[in-house]
XYZ file of C-alpha atoms in Angstrom:
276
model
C 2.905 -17.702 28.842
C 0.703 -17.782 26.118
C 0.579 -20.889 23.627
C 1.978 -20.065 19.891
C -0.753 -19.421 17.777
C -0.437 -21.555 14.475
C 0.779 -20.106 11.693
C 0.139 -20.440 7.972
C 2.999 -18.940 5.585
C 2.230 -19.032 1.819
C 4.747 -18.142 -0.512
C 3.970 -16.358 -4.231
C 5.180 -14.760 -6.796
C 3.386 -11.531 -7.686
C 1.382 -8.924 -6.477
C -2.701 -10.541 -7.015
C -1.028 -14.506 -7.213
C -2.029 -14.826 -3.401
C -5.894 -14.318 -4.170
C -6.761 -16.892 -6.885
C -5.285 -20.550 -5.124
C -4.587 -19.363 -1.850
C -7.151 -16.489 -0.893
C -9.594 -18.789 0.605
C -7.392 -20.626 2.727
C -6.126 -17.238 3.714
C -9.209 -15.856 4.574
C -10.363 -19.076 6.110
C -7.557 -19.333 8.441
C -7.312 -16.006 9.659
C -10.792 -16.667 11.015
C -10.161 -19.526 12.742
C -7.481 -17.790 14.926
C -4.251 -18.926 12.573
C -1.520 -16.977 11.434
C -1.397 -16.146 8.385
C 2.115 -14.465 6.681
C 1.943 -13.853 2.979
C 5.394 -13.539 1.390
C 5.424 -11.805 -1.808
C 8.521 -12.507 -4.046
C 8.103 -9.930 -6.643
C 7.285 -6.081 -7.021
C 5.175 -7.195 -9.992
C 6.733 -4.482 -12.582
C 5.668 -6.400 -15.887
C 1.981 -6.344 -15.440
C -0.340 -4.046 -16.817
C -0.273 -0.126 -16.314
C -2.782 2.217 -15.995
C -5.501 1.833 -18.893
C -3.757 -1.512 -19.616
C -1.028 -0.663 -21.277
C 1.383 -3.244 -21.405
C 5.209 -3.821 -20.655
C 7.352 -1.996 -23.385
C 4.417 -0.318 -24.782
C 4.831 3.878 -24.762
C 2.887 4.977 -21.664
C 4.162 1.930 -19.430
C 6.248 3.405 -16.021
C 7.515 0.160 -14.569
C 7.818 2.018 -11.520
C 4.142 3.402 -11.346
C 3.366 -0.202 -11.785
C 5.154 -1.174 -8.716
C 3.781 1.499 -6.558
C 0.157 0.932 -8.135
C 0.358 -2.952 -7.316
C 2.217 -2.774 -3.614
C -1.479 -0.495 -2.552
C -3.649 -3.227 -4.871
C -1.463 -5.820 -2.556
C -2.316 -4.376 0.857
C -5.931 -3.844 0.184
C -6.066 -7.754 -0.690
C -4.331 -8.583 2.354
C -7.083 -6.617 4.332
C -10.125 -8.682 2.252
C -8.443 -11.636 3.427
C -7.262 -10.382 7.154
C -4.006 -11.635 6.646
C -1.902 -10.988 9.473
C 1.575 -10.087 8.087
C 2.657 -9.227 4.485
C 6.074 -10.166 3.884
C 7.569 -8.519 0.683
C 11.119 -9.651 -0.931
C 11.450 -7.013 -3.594
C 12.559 -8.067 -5.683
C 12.213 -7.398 -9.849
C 9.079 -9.101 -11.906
C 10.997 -11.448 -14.171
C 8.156 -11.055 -16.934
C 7.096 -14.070 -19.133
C 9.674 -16.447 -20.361
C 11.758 -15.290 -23.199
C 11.211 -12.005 -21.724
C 14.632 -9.369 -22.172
C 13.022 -9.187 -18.253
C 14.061 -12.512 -17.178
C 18.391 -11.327 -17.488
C 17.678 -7.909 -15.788
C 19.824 -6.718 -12.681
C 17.644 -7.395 -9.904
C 14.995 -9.703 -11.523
C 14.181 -12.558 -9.244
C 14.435 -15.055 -11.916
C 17.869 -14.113 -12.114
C 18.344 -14.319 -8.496
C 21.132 -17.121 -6.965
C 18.038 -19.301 -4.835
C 21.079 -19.754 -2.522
C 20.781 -15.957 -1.652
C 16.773 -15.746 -1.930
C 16.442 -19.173 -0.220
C 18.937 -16.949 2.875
C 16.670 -14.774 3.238
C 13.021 -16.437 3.272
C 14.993 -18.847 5.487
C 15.129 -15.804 8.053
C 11.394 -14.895 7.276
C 10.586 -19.016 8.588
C 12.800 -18.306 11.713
C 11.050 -15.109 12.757
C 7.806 -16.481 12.304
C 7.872 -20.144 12.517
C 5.094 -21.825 10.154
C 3.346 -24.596 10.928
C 2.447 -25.147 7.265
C 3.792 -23.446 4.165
C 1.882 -23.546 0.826
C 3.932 -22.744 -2.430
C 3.848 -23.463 -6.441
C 5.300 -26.786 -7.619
C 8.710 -27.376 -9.598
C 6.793 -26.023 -12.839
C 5.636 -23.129 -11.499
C 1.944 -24.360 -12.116
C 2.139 -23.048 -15.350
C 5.624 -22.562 -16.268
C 6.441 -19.118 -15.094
C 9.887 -18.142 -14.410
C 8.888 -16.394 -11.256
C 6.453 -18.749 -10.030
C 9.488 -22.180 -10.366
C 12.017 -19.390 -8.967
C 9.506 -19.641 -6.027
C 8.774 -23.046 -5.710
C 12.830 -23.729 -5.445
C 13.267 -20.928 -2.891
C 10.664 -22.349 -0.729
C 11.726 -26.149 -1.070
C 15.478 -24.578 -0.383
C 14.255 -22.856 3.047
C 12.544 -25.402 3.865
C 15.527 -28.241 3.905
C 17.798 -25.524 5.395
C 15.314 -25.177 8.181
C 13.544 -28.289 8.762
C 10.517 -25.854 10.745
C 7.424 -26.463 8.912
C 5.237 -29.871 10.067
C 3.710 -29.637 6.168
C 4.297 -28.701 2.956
C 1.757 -28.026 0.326
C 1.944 -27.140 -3.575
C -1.398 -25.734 -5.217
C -3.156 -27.297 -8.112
C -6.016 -27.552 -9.838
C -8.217 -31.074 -10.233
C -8.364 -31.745 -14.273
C -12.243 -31.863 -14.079
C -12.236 -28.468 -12.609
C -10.655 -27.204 -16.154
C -13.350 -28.872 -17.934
C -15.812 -26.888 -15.872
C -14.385 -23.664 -15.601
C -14.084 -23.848 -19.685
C -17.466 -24.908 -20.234
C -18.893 -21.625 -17.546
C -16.286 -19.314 -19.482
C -17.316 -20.091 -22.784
C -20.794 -19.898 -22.051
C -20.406 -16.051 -20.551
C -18.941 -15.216 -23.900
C -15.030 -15.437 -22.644
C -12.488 -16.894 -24.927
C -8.771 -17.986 -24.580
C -6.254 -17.376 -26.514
C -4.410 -20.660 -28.374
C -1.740 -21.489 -26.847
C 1.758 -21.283 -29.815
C 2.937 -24.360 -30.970
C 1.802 -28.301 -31.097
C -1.041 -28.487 -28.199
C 0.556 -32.037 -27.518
C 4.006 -30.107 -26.720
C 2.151 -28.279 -23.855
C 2.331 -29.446 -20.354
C -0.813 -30.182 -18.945
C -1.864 -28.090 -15.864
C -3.055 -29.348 -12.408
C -3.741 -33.500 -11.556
C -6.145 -35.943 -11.804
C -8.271 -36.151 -9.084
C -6.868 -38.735 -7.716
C -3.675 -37.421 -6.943
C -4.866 -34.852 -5.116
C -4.158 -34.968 -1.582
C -6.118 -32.158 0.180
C -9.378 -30.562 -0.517
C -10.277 -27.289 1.856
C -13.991 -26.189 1.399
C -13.607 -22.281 1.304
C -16.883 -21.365 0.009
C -18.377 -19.379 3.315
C -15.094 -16.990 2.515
C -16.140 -16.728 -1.171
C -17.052 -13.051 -1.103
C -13.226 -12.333 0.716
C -11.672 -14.313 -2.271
C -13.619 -12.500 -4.749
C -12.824 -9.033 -3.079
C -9.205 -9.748 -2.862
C -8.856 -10.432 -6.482
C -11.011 -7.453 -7.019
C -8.470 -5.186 -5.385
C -6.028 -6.283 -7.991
C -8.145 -3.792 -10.663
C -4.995 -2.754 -12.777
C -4.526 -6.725 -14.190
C -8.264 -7.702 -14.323
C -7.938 -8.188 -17.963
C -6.011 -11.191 -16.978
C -7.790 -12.278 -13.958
C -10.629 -13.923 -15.641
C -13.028 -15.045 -12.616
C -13.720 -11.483 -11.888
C -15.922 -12.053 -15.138
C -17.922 -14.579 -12.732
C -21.201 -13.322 -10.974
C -20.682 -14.246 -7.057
C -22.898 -17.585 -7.176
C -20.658 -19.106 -10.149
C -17.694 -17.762 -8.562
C -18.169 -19.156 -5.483
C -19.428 -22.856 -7.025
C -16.326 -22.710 -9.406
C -13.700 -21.368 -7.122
C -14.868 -22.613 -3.733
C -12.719 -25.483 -2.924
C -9.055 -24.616 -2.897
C -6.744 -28.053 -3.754
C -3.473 -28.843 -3.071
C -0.852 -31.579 -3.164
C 0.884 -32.158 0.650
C 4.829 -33.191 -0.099
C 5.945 -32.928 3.603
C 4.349 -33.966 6.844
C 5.137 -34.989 10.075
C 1.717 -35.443 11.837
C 1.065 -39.045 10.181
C -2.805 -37.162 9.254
C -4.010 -39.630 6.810
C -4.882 -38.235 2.673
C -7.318 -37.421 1.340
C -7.599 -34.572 3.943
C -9.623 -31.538 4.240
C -7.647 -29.113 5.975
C -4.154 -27.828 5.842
C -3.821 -28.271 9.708
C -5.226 -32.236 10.039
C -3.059 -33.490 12.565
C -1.779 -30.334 13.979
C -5.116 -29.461 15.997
């Protein structure tokens, strides 16, 4: 009988969240002979329509949305060869504060019990070794994004399978960085409402980081995978990025490990140190 083949499972929100903190770990693995399942939690209705038109603007079809994002999803899954797309269906929740968030069927409003059942019975059919998700703020605070975080943490205490556990994040002095590149190809952010010193900050010190995967030789997969996601790339700023800055800016993927049974000593460089 052939040997199990590792698996990889990562767990995100919307349609196009798989490509910027997980696509080169995705891509990377895939190559290496791992498993890779990508569960998708969302049908990614609130993003932008054709043209850009935006949710509850005239001209925006919530369900030409869904259908344009599910083909945008499987052509990223083929830039990054991942080997089975998992998709839970359920409603975007939209922004917080969004009339979106109460909706019948939006996955923010969702019982985790009942979500946490059923990604439970996606880790039993395909067994991951490691399982990469957001952390308890969603990264950035958004409802879908925390509703995935707790479904994951949930199937993962019901089922005690994976070996590790990973949250993404973003070193601090990456920020600093990526703002300085931005601003210099002419791209700036919108303020953020209310007291900046009321906003949470986003990712760690460097420090606190516990894992550090060099993706760069899958740079150009990355960059196509967020490329396939066309219909929201007035969001998806790094597609601004020529190749060479995109690959020095976005070419280390980091994470923060919050389960393991292997003992593999931190700082490590790859999600399966003490597994092969």
């Amino acid at each position: 009988m052939a040997e199990r083949s590792l698996t990889l499972m990562a767990v995100h929100a919307h349609p196009d969240d798989e490509a910027s903190s997980t696509g080169g770990v995705l891509a990377r693995y895939a190559a290496e002979g791992i498993t890779t399942v990508l569960v998708t939690c969302t049908d990614g209705r609130c993003g932008d329509g054709p043209g850009g038109v935006k949710p509850g603007d005239p001209g925006h079809d919530p369900e030409a949305v869904v259908a344009m994002r599910r083909a945008e999803l499987a052509a990223s899954c083929e830039a990054l060869k991942v080997t089975h797309l998992e998709t839970l269906g359920y409603a975007d929740s939209g922004m917080t504060g969004w009339a979106a968030n109460d909706a019948p069927g939006a996955f923010w409003n969702t019982p985790v019990a009942e979500a946490a059942d059923r990604l439970s019975e996606l880790f039993r059919r395909y067994r991951p070794d490691v399982v990469v998700t957001y952390d308890e703020n969603g990264f950035y605070g958004h409802p879908d994004h925390i509703q995935a975080h707790r479904i994951t943490m949930a199937a993962v205490e019901r089922t005690d399978i994976p070996a590790k556990v990973y949250w993404t994040t973003v070193p601090r002095s990456a920020f600093q960085e990526f703002g300085r590149v931005m601003k210099e190809i002419g791209v700036e952010f919108p303020e953020p409402d209310g007291p900046s010193d009321a906003m949470p900050q986003l990712g760690l010190p460097d420090d606190e980081i516990t894992t550090w995967v060099d993706t760069r030789g899958y740079s150009a997969q990355k960059f196509a995978s967020l490329a396939a996601h066309a219909s929201q790339a007035e969001n998806i700023f790094f597609l601004q990025l020529g190749q060479e800055q995109f690959t020095e800016l976005m070419g280390v993927e980091t994470f923060v490990r919050v389960r393991d049974t292997t003992d593999a000593p931190t700082p490590e460089d790859d999600l399966f140190a003490g597994l092969r």
